[in-house]
Amino acid sequence: MGQVLTMEGMEIVYEKPGTLTQTPFHFCPGCGHGVVHRLLMEVVEEMGIIDQTVGVAPVGCSVFAYNYMDIDMQEAAHGRASAVATGIKRVLPDKYVFSYQGDGDLAAIGTGETIHTVNRGENILMVFINNAIYGMTGGQMAPTTLLGQVTSTTPFGRESSHVGFPLKITDLVAQLPGAYYVTRQTVHTAAAVRRTKKAIEASFKYQMLKKGTCFIEVVSNCPSGWKMTPVEANVWMEKNMLPIYPVGDLKVPKQ
Amino acid sequence: MEENSKNAPMFMQGNEALAEAALRAGMQAYFGYPITPQSEVMEYLSAQAKKHNAVVLQAESELAAINMVYGAAGAGARVMTSSSSPGISLMQEGISYMASAEIPCLIVNVQRGGPGLGTIQPSQADYFQATKGGGHGDYRLLVLAPSSVQEMADLVFDGFKLADKYRNPVMILADGALGQMMEKVTMPPAGSLPYTEKPWATVGKPTTRERNILTSLHIVPEKMEEINLRLQDKYRRMRQEVRSEQIGVDEAEILLVAFGLSARICQKAIELAKEKGINVGLLRPITLFPFPTEAIAKIVPNVEAVLTVEMNAGQMVEDVRLAVNGKKPVYFKGRMGGMIPTPDDIVLEIETIAEKNRITQV
Ligand SMILES: Cc1ncc(C[n+]2csc(CCOP(=O)(O)OP(=O)(O)O)c2C)c(N)n1
């Protein structure tokens, strides 16, 4: 009671990475975007590659990624992040380049770029946030929306006879010879966050081998778009999304 | 093409001359997608890329290509893309983004007849698209119009230079005939166009500066308006780059205004008209944006009428009318859909105009 806490005798075990700006995240409570932003920047800081890293932000909820990530960044047109990243990497082949995209960006409007970027084996990291919905535009159906899932444009649930099936773009990508490392992770538990960070770390290291594209899908949530509390959203994600989008490596480098 | 130290003239196709000039102008990356009548550009560059240490990449679409240009040019490289009308349409979103994010690059449109898939024959029907913006939002490109294979080469140098100077995309607006035809060309020497510092480029943030961000998103309207005002100011400054060629305007009773291939045909028509005793001059805009409004306005008091010749339904003629400002009658002669007006077509028009305006034949 009334105890004053000081830092005396304490050790800092966790703090904000210097690669994140002081701008507070604008993301909704419980959203996975902020966690993945932070993980990317933790890895960039820990690897000491701030001056060698260029990121590409998409159009979607993470359009302002460059407001938070304190690194050189380009903002791409909707769906074109991996083409922009290709352009950067081709003229800066020894730099670390990553794109960061939502499911609408990467798997609907940008499907062509996604497939061909990986098929060329561009030596970049593609981070793919799958929240099964269009967050930014207010909760419309995404290519990854589950069958039966209610969105503002599937008010009676997604029907395959009308709008097709959840697109497992990561499974497609893993089939391509240009892909070097393909994994699907989540960030909804502490252990999952650690695994995703490991995947990001590995992908940045792999980039310098110049052996192909690294692709990380993060199955995430959208409490606002799904109209759930953060806790409900994570429960729903685990129960409904993970059976369709199971966590694990889809392609690992041959030893 | 072997390095031509003596700068002896060579006999080259327009598309290849443009490609060779790009390499000599220090182009570091090219992204494109095949489309007639300009595929020779990427074919030529693909063969020469290694020797010049340039990135040449065939993209999966023009959409991807223009966004690769965005990325590479945003990373500070000297970058070019080329296409023909339908492909240029597909690039418009990316061009608008580059104009907004102020990313310099060179875009070549070797026009073909439209609308739609149209024809592979030469056309000038993309004048509006090139000079009035093209994509969404208030923006402009610097637009250069070659009318010979020599200029297909020379304007590449000017294009890269102007792009860097204004941090703006520049377009070379050619056509299928200029791209395909072969003429004598003296190549500018390699290495004659120095690279400019690009402190805004995204190359990785050193500790010595703030991060560089290339974006076209400004969600606060006050900020977006401020950016627009700055861009408009830049477009006004571009006026100092205005260029045109004038042929025989001093004695002219009728002024022809034509760009690119049409201007070449007009030159022949001028000779034929002279034989018929009508003095005709030509003003050929080399920059379509900025448009040589003042140059035209200056000539107008000395002529009886103005005739604009284009390979379209009448696009540049709107800018000519603005320049003439009602002071003299402005006529238009055009062919469309890949058809090219002949010198005789133009002479016939000239004769009709001479009669209407009671121009005395000497
Ligand atoms: C060419 C174009 N079409 C449509 C839009 C509108 N738009 C912005 S974001 C978005 C969807 C974003 O969804 P997603 O990629 O899944 O990312 P999230 O917002 O869920 O993170 C759309 C359709 C746009 N900006 N540009």
XYZ file of C-alpha atoms and ligand atoms in Angstrom:
643
model
C 0.000 0.000 0.000
C 1.348 3.371 -0.979
C 4.609 1.735 -1.937
C 6.806 3.770 -4.271
C 8.349 1.757 -7.098
C 11.797 2.768 -8.240
C 14.126 1.243 -10.789
C 16.688 0.743 -8.063
C 17.964 -2.778 -7.942
C 15.939 -3.656 -11.028
C 17.148 -4.801 -14.357
C 15.551 -3.887 -17.681
C 14.529 -7.162 -19.285
C 12.208 -5.854 -21.994
C 11.904 -2.473 -23.636
C 10.792 -0.765 -26.774
C 13.293 -1.302 -29.575
C 15.100 1.827 -30.746
C 13.929 0.990 -34.267
C 10.357 1.923 -33.356
C 9.494 5.623 -33.373
C 7.786 7.382 -30.471
C 4.494 7.477 -32.424
C 1.889 5.366 -30.603
C 0.373 2.576 -32.709
C -3.024 3.500 -34.136
C -4.100 -0.144 -34.332
C -7.255 -1.308 -32.593
C -6.840 -3.021 -29.209
C -5.864 -6.650 -29.662
C -4.819 -6.327 -33.317
C -1.839 -8.390 -34.405
C -0.330 -5.750 -36.707
C 1.449 -3.903 -33.886
C 3.043 -7.084 -32.580
C 4.453 -8.002 -35.977
C 5.684 -4.423 -36.527
C 7.530 -4.648 -33.271
C 9.012 -8.076 -33.998
C 10.360 -6.892 -37.350
C 11.970 -3.894 -35.721
C 13.376 -5.948 -32.850
C 15.118 -8.203 -35.353
C 16.437 -5.270 -37.395
C 17.826 -3.695 -34.228
C 19.311 -6.897 -32.843
C 20.978 -7.729 -36.144
C 22.340 -4.192 -36.335
C 21.075 -3.696 -39.886
C 19.095 -0.461 -39.598
C 21.318 1.195 -42.186
C 20.962 -1.761 -44.543
C 17.214 -2.323 -44.403
C 14.459 -0.945 -46.609
C 10.830 -1.819 -45.938
C 7.747 -1.585 -48.121
C 4.386 -0.733 -46.583
C 1.138 -1.843 -48.250
C -2.292 -0.300 -48.538
C -4.364 -1.623 -45.679
C -4.377 -1.124 -41.931
C -0.578 -1.209 -41.952
C -0.322 1.556 -44.566
C 1.319 3.754 -41.931
C 3.980 1.178 -41.021
C 6.563 3.853 -41.832
C 5.190 6.041 -39.058
C 6.306 3.436 -36.537
C 9.283 1.721 -38.114
C 12.266 4.027 -37.860
C 13.896 2.801 -41.058
C 13.884 3.855 -44.724
C 10.550 2.843 -46.234
C 8.453 3.109 -49.350
C 4.672 3.051 -49.433
C 3.365 0.955 -52.330
C 0.096 1.048 -54.234
C -2.548 -1.494 -53.126
C -1.233 -4.944 -53.976
C 2.085 -3.860 -55.434
C 4.338 -4.083 -52.393
C 6.272 -7.078 -53.668
C 6.835 -5.428 -57.074
C 8.128 -2.325 -55.317
C 10.327 -4.513 -53.113
C 11.588 -6.266 -56.257
C 12.603 -2.912 -57.727
C 14.447 -1.931 -54.552
C 16.207 -5.257 -54.159
C 17.301 -5.429 -57.784
C 19.199 -2.151 -57.506
C 20.321 -2.722 -53.889
C 21.071 -6.466 -53.969
C 23.133 -6.382 -50.783
C 20.533 -4.653 -48.643
C 17.783 -6.280 -46.593
C 14.377 -5.682 -48.160
C 11.009 -6.711 -46.813
C 7.403 -6.158 -47.837
C 4.526 -6.192 -45.370
C 1.027 -6.914 -46.671
C -2.487 -7.822 -45.635
C -4.570 -10.572 -47.227
C -6.474 -8.259 -49.567
C -3.245 -6.634 -50.640
C -1.223 -9.815 -51.102
C -3.825 -12.411 -52.048
C -6.513 -10.481 -53.960
C -5.448 -7.355 -55.798
C -1.749 -8.280 -55.650
C -1.967 -12.033 -56.352
C -0.105 -11.705 -59.638
C 2.762 -9.811 -58.049
C 2.889 -12.253 -55.121
C 3.158 -15.343 -57.311
C 5.668 -13.838 -59.710
C 7.837 -12.250 -57.042
C 8.234 -15.617 -55.370
C 8.529 -17.417 -58.687
C 11.509 -15.225 -59.572
C 12.898 -16.066 -56.159
C 13.422 -12.434 -55.260
C 15.732 -12.362 -52.275
C 13.340 -10.510 -50.039
C 11.181 -11.265 -47.033
C 7.437 -11.066 -47.601
C 5.407 -10.704 -44.422
C 1.758 -11.593 -44.900
C -0.835 -10.724 -42.253
C -3.898 -12.903 -42.703
C -6.837 -11.538 -40.705
C -9.511 -13.002 -43.018
C -11.039 -9.584 -43.624
C -10.438 -6.139 -45.087
C -9.669 -4.217 -41.935
C -8.957 -0.808 -43.335
C -12.017 -0.404 -45.519
C -14.354 -1.517 -42.771
C -14.693 -5.275 -42.741
C -15.447 -6.525 -46.231
C -14.733 -10.065 -47.425
C -11.098 -10.948 -47.994
C -9.792 -13.773 -50.217
C -8.960 -15.572 -46.976
C -12.400 -15.069 -45.390
C -13.683 -18.415 -44.127
C -16.739 -20.158 -45.551
C -19.753 -19.009 -43.613
C -17.882 -16.049 -42.135
C -19.986 -12.930 -41.918
C -18.432 -9.764 -43.294
C -20.011 -6.527 -44.490
C -20.087 -7.863 -48.072
C -21.017 -11.421 -47.080
C -23.793 -10.505 -44.655
C -25.171 -14.051 -44.757
C -21.767 -15.676 -44.540
C -19.281 -16.474 -47.304
C -20.784 -18.897 -49.814
C -18.357 -20.775 -52.026
C -20.918 -21.062 -54.837
C -20.951 -17.282 -55.081
C -17.510 -15.983 -54.062
C -15.306 -19.055 -54.005
C -13.180 -20.508 -51.264
C -10.670 -19.234 -48.703
C -7.482 -18.780 -50.701
C -4.524 -20.582 -49.197
C -2.009 -18.410 -50.942
C 0.813 -19.542 -48.673
C 0.287 -23.135 -49.773
C 0.479 -21.972 -53.383
C 3.605 -19.959 -52.753
C 5.289 -22.909 -51.066
C 4.943 -24.867 -54.321
C 7.085 -22.418 -56.217
C 10.738 -23.251 -56.765
C 11.654 -19.618 -56.070
C 10.473 -19.908 -52.469
C 13.300 -20.630 -50.013
C 11.532 -20.528 -46.692
C 7.771 -20.509 -46.192
C 6.134 -20.631 -42.795
C 2.778 -19.886 -41.172
C 2.756 -18.505 -37.630
C 0.587 -16.554 -35.204
C 1.201 -13.871 -32.587
C -1.678 -14.544 -30.186
C 0.324 -16.119 -27.360
C 3.751 -15.388 -25.896
C 5.123 -18.647 -27.264
C 3.692 -17.909 -30.702
C 5.263 -14.456 -30.664
C 8.639 -16.024 -29.944
C 8.238 -18.488 -32.803
C 7.262 -15.742 -35.226
C 10.284 -13.702 -34.175
C 12.520 -16.697 -34.847
C 11.004 -17.008 -38.323
C 11.646 -13.329 -39.018
C 15.204 -13.626 -37.768
C 15.858 -16.657 -39.944
C 14.350 -14.912 -42.978
C 16.582 -11.874 -42.619
C 19.625 -14.135 -42.349
C 18.531 -16.219 -45.334
C 18.259 -13.063 -47.452
C 21.995 -12.751 -47.626
C 22.330 -16.303 -48.976
C 20.471 -15.079 -52.084
C 18.674 -18.365 -52.500
C 15.119 -17.190 -52.908
C 12.122 -15.639 -51.266
C 11.259 -15.954 -47.598
C 7.534 -15.827 -46.921
C 5.953 -15.592 -43.492
C 2.201 -15.753 -43.085
C 0.979 -14.553 -39.723
C -2.541 -15.748 -39.065
C -3.924 -12.823 -37.150
C -7.124 -11.280 -35.931
C -9.322 -8.269 -36.511
C -11.359 -7.602 -33.364
C -13.006 -4.521 -34.907
C -13.777 -6.101 -38.267
C -14.941 -9.323 -36.656
C -16.936 -7.314 -34.073
C -15.411 -9.164 -31.116
C -13.410 -8.309 -28.033
C -9.664 -8.982 -28.366
C -9.994 -12.128 -26.243
C -12.995 -13.401 -28.220
C -11.136 -12.700 -31.439
C -8.148 -14.787 -30.425
C -10.410 -17.637 -29.346
C -12.336 -17.425 -32.624
C -9.097 -17.342 -34.594
C -7.748 -20.426 -32.876
C -10.982 -22.324 -33.250
C -11.913 -21.359 -36.798
C -8.876 -20.091 -38.669
C -6.112 -22.410 -37.531
C -7.849 -25.562 -38.841
C -7.907 -23.954 -42.299
C -4.574 -22.179 -41.940
C -2.541 -24.526 -39.731
C 0.594 -23.197 -38.061
C 3.931 -24.613 -39.158
C 6.636 -24.565 -41.780
C 5.489 -25.181 -45.356
C 8.939 -25.106 -46.866
C 12.251 -25.172 -45.049
C 15.693 -24.784 -46.581
C 17.406 -28.051 -47.384
C 20.298 -28.595 -45.013
C 26.310 -1.560 -80.368
C 30.049 -1.032 -80.048
C 31.204 2.074 -78.260
C 31.406 4.701 -80.921
C 34.253 6.909 -79.822
C 34.425 8.905 -83.015
C 30.696 9.458 -82.807
C 30.271 8.445 -86.417
C 26.611 8.305 -87.436
C 24.982 4.894 -87.266
C 21.956 3.495 -89.019
C 19.523 2.400 -86.319
C 15.907 1.604 -85.610
C 14.110 4.118 -83.387
C 13.411 1.680 -80.561
C 16.988 0.410 -80.588
C 18.416 3.927 -80.728
C 16.336 4.797 -77.684
C 17.554 1.710 -75.853
C 21.200 2.328 -76.746
C 20.857 5.953 -75.667
C 19.401 4.848 -72.327
C 22.462 2.711 -71.661
C 24.771 5.553 -72.637
C 22.802 7.888 -70.401
C 23.652 5.664 -67.458
C 20.315 3.923 -67.044
C 20.748 1.512 -64.126
C 17.495 -0.402 -64.307
C 14.722 -1.125 -66.777
C 11.447 -2.921 -66.094
C 8.986 -3.660 -68.869
C 6.499 -5.982 -70.479
C 6.422 -6.812 -74.204
C 4.018 -4.962 -76.453
C 4.182 -4.039 -80.120
C 5.459 -1.681 -81.513
C 8.178 -1.188 -78.881
C 9.296 -4.666 -77.810
C 12.699 -4.051 -79.408
C 13.536 -1.733 -76.521
C 13.557 -4.520 -73.940
C 15.032 -7.004 -76.419
C 17.947 -4.687 -77.112
C 18.443 -3.897 -73.425
C 18.281 -7.577 -72.460
C 21.151 -8.329 -74.801
C 23.244 -5.397 -73.578
C 22.391 -5.393 -69.856
C 25.366 -7.401 -68.569
C 27.906 -5.348 -70.452
C 26.530 -2.174 -68.952
C 25.938 -3.625 -65.492
C 22.291 -2.640 -65.760
C 19.254 -4.419 -64.328
C 16.857 -5.389 -67.108
C 13.842 -7.336 -65.926
C 10.802 -8.543 -67.817
C 7.919 -8.102 -65.401
C 4.683 -10.109 -65.300
C 2.672 -7.057 -66.370
C 2.954 -3.329 -66.923
C 1.335 -2.968 -63.519
C 4.200 -4.822 -61.899
C 6.747 -3.085 -64.137
C 5.769 0.443 -63.147
C 5.788 -0.506 -59.479
C 9.241 -2.028 -59.856
C 10.231 1.309 -61.375
C 8.781 2.982 -58.276
C 10.867 0.785 -55.988
C 14.124 0.995 -57.914
C 13.885 4.716 -58.650
C 12.862 5.279 -55.034
C 16.075 3.524 -54.063
C 17.947 6.159 -56.049
C 18.633 4.399 -59.359
C 18.243 5.902 -62.839
C 15.293 3.874 -64.123
C 13.332 3.577 -67.348
C 10.307 1.675 -68.548
C 8.723 1.581 -71.975
C 5.445 0.371 -73.365
C 2.759 1.187 -75.887
C -0.682 2.665 -75.345
C -2.624 -0.209 -73.654
C 0.358 -0.917 -71.399
C 0.719 2.754 -70.528
C -2.942 2.793 -69.512
C -2.226 -0.063 -67.139
C 0.646 1.925 -65.599
C -1.381 5.020 -64.778
C -1.987 4.233 -61.107
C 1.734 3.775 -60.535
C 2.601 6.937 -62.463
C 0.202 8.940 -60.305
C 1.828 7.489 -57.167
C 5.285 8.406 -58.481
C 4.240 11.943 -59.352
C 2.879 12.314 -55.823
C 5.830 10.699 -54.054
C 8.124 12.706 -56.381
C 10.065 9.748 -57.704
C 11.948 10.537 -60.918
C 11.921 8.085 -63.809
C 11.642 7.925 -67.582
C 8.546 6.390 -69.163
C 8.437 5.811 -72.908
C 5.134 5.468 -74.758
C 5.562 4.274 -78.335
C 1.939 4.943 -79.179
C -0.355 2.745 -81.237
C -3.893 3.313 -82.406
C -6.753 2.874 -79.978
C -9.045 2.938 -78.137
C -8.991 -0.518 -76.605
C -6.598 -3.072 -77.954
C -6.760 -0.997 -81.118
C -4.093 -1.548 -83.705
C -0.326 -1.844 -83.710
C -0.031 1.002 -86.224
C 1.327 4.416 -85.156
C -0.895 6.963 -83.448
C -0.801 10.125 -81.357
C -4.040 9.435 -79.552
C -2.463 9.396 -76.078
C -1.718 13.133 -76.109
C -4.418 13.921 -73.546
C -3.360 11.045 -71.330
C 0.293 12.091 -71.442
C -0.067 15.834 -71.048
C -3.107 16.281 -68.825
C -2.183 13.856 -66.062
C -3.248 10.406 -67.219
C -3.944 8.824 -63.872
C -5.957 10.158 -60.933
C -5.267 13.389 -59.133
C -3.786 16.735 -60.133
C -0.358 15.972 -61.494
C 1.697 16.472 -64.617
C 4.520 14.721 -66.373
C 7.161 16.469 -68.396
C 6.383 15.187 -71.887
C 8.938 15.079 -74.689
C 7.990 14.376 -78.305
C 10.695 13.064 -80.628
C 10.204 13.341 -84.359
C 13.256 11.463 -85.626
C 15.411 8.515 -84.648
C 18.042 11.060 -83.634
C 15.624 12.568 -81.161
C 14.564 9.113 -79.935
C 18.161 8.969 -78.678
C 18.741 12.597 -77.658
C 15.540 13.010 -75.676
C 16.456 10.041 -73.474
C 19.329 12.118 -72.088
C 17.060 15.127 -71.629
C 14.417 12.916 -70.082
C 16.668 11.470 -67.379
C 18.132 14.907 -66.688
C 14.747 16.592 -66.314
C 13.392 13.729 -64.196
C 16.195 14.186 -61.685
C 16.041 17.973 -61.833
C 12.340 18.090 -60.948
C 12.028 14.775 -59.066
C 9.192 13.933 -61.433
C 8.381 11.210 -63.941
C 9.162 12.249 -67.516
C 7.439 10.732 -70.527
C 8.790 10.360 -74.036
C 5.727 10.315 -76.273
C 6.752 8.612 -79.500
C 4.736 6.506 -81.910
C 4.981 3.181 -83.681
C 6.492 4.645 -86.824
C 9.298 6.418 -84.960
C 9.924 3.246 -83.006
C 10.113 1.037 -86.067
C 11.776 3.212 -88.690
C 15.511 3.268 -89.357
C 17.492 6.460 -89.753
C 20.942 7.838 -89.342
C 21.709 8.700 -85.743
C 24.722 10.124 -83.961
C 24.788 8.669 -80.490
C 25.592 10.910 -77.562
C 28.732 9.595 -75.852
C 28.377 7.236 -72.901
C 28.951 8.673 -69.464
C 28.089 12.212 -70.478
C 25.158 12.454 -68.082
C 26.386 12.675 -64.479
C 24.377 11.139 -61.635
C 22.757 13.523 -59.206
C 22.736 13.232 -55.426
C 19.477 11.753 -54.144
C 19.497 12.330 -50.403
C 15.788 11.435 -50.283
C 16.301 7.884 -51.636
C 15.523 4.841 -49.478
C 18.824 2.973 -49.272
C 18.963 2.132 -45.570
C 18.983 4.760 -42.835
C 22.442 5.737 -41.578
C 22.739 7.198 -38.078
C 23.462 10.596 -39.605
C 19.953 11.331 -40.870
C 16.258 10.813 -40.237
C 14.574 7.933 -42.029
C 13.549 8.504 -45.637
C 9.930 7.787 -46.487
C 8.508 7.705 -49.994
C 4.758 7.883 -49.832
C 1.821 9.461 -51.595
C -0.474 9.167 -48.584
C -1.319 12.341 -46.659
C -4.487 11.621 -44.787
C -4.882 15.131 -43.347
C -6.497 17.245 -46.092
C -4.626 20.411 -45.075
C -1.368 18.538 -45.575
C -2.537 17.005 -48.862
C -3.469 20.442 -50.147
C -0.094 21.783 -49.115
C 1.580 18.978 -51.108
C -0.672 19.761 -54.075
C 0.273 23.448 -53.929
C 3.940 22.510 -53.865
C 3.492 20.170 -56.845
C 1.593 22.810 -58.814
C 4.368 25.268 -58.100
C 6.842 22.730 -59.462
C 4.768 22.241 -62.607
C 4.795 26.001 -63.125
C 8.577 26.057 -62.730
C 8.808 23.416 -65.448
C 7.669 26.063 -67.918
C 11.271 27.151 -68.268
C 11.992 23.842 -70.010
C 9.611 24.577 -72.887
C 11.104 23.735 -76.280
C 9.897 23.902 -79.840
C 11.320 23.976 -83.332
C 10.211 26.548 -85.883
C 10.562 26.112 -89.623
C 9.851 28.937 -92.065
C 7.487 30.804 -89.762
C 8.777 34.266 -90.675
C 7.263 34.344 -94.194
C 4.376 32.045 -93.346
C 0.757 32.937 -94.049
C -0.458 29.690 -92.566
C 1.134 28.192 -89.453
C 1.143 24.437 -89.036
C 1.435 23.073 -85.516
C 2.356 19.396 -85.283
C 4.517 17.158 -83.108
C 6.401 13.910 -83.643
C 5.729 12.014 -86.842
C 2.994 14.447 -87.904
C 5.574 17.234 -87.917
C 7.768 15.214 -90.268
C 4.891 14.842 -92.681
C 4.081 18.547 -92.372
C 7.587 19.400 -93.536
C 6.929 17.626 -96.809
C 3.522 19.300 -97.072
C 5.173 22.707 -96.614
C 7.415 22.045 -99.646
C 4.451 20.971 -101.752
C 2.434 24.025 -100.678
C 5.307 26.304 -101.604
C 5.246 24.819 -105.114
C 1.612 25.865 -105.214
C 2.562 29.345 -104.083
C 1.380 29.180 -100.489
C 3.834 30.094 -97.736
C 3.392 27.758 -94.813
C 5.484 27.522 -91.635
C 5.714 24.898 -88.923
C 5.924 25.065 -85.181
C 6.866 21.701 -83.748
C 6.485 21.365 -79.976
C 9.334 19.268 -78.583
C 7.961 19.576 -75.066
C 4.233 18.819 -75.028
C 4.134 19.625 -71.346
C 5.133 22.370 -70.855
C 3.358 23.394 -74.054
C 4.933 26.151 -76.210
C 1.960 28.475 -75.735
C 3.982 31.690 -75.841
C 5.933 30.644 -78.937
C 2.682 30.047 -80.802
C 1.102 33.259 -79.502
C 4.074 35.225 -80.777
C 3.709 33.898 -84.326
C -0.076 34.245 -84.512
C -0.207 38.012 -85.371
C 1.920 37.360 -88.474
C -0.180 34.562 -89.983
C -3.708 34.379 -91.366
C -4.626 30.960 -90.038
C -3.351 28.038 -88.006
C -3.645 24.364 -88.933
C -2.956 21.636 -86.411
C -2.111 18.197 -87.767
C -2.282 15.157 -85.505
C -2.707 11.408 -85.691
C -5.812 11.505 -83.506
C -9.272 13.079 -83.372
C -7.915 16.468 -82.343
C -6.226 16.625 -78.959
C -3.263 19.021 -79.085
C -5.462 21.369 -81.123
C -7.192 22.291 -77.843
C -3.918 23.638 -76.489
C -3.228 25.358 -79.800
C -6.620 27.097 -79.590
C -5.783 28.291 -76.087
C -2.497 29.682 -77.397
C -4.130 31.364 -80.408
C -6.872 32.644 -78.103
C -9.387 33.382 -80.858
C -7.104 35.786 -82.687
C -6.970 33.707 -85.885
C -8.951 30.748 -87.134
C -7.599 27.379 -86.016
C -8.182 24.336 -88.235
C -7.539 20.692 -87.601
C -6.534 17.808 -89.838
C -6.182 14.375 -88.361
C -6.280 10.688 -89.120
C -7.113 8.098 -86.488
C -6.803 4.480 -85.557
C -3.288 3.966 -86.887
C -3.756 5.888 -90.131
C -1.174 8.515 -91.032
C -2.084 11.730 -92.869
C -0.239 12.051 -96.167
C 1.495 15.240 -97.306
C -1.196 15.509 -100.021
C -3.973 15.313 -97.397
C -2.359 18.223 -95.602
C -1.779 20.272 -98.752
C -5.414 19.860 -99.694
C -6.351 21.199 -96.275
C -3.895 24.070 -96.693
C -5.413 25.004 -100.043
C -8.913 25.012 -98.587
C -7.780 27.191 -95.700
C -5.974 29.558 -98.099
C -9.132 29.968 -100.108
C -11.355 30.513 -97.061
C -9.010 33.139 -95.688
C -8.383 34.722 -99.098
C -4.686 34.171 -98.808
C -3.158 35.489 -101.988
C -1.115 32.936 -103.786
C 2.201 34.364 -104.940
C -6.576 0.293 -56.154
C -7.220 0.329 -54.840
N -8.369 -0.349 -54.645
C -8.960 -0.323 -53.433
C -8.418 0.378 -52.399
C -9.145 0.419 -51.072
N -8.532 -0.419 -50.051
C -7.689 0.067 -49.143
S -7.129 -1.069 -48.065
C -8.081 -2.274 -48.774
C -8.114 -3.670 -48.225
C -7.107 -3.932 -47.196
O -7.273 -5.195 -46.660
P -6.042 -6.097 -46.293
O -5.031 -6.068 -47.382
O -6.565 -7.429 -45.930
O -5.358 -5.367 -45.047
P -5.946 -5.031 -43.604
O -6.516 -3.667 -43.692
O -6.955 -6.056 -43.246
O -4.751 -5.060 -42.730
C -8.784 -1.773 -49.852
C -9.718 -2.577 -50.650
C -7.213 1.077 -52.648
N -6.606 1.806 -51.706
N -6.637 1.032 -53.852
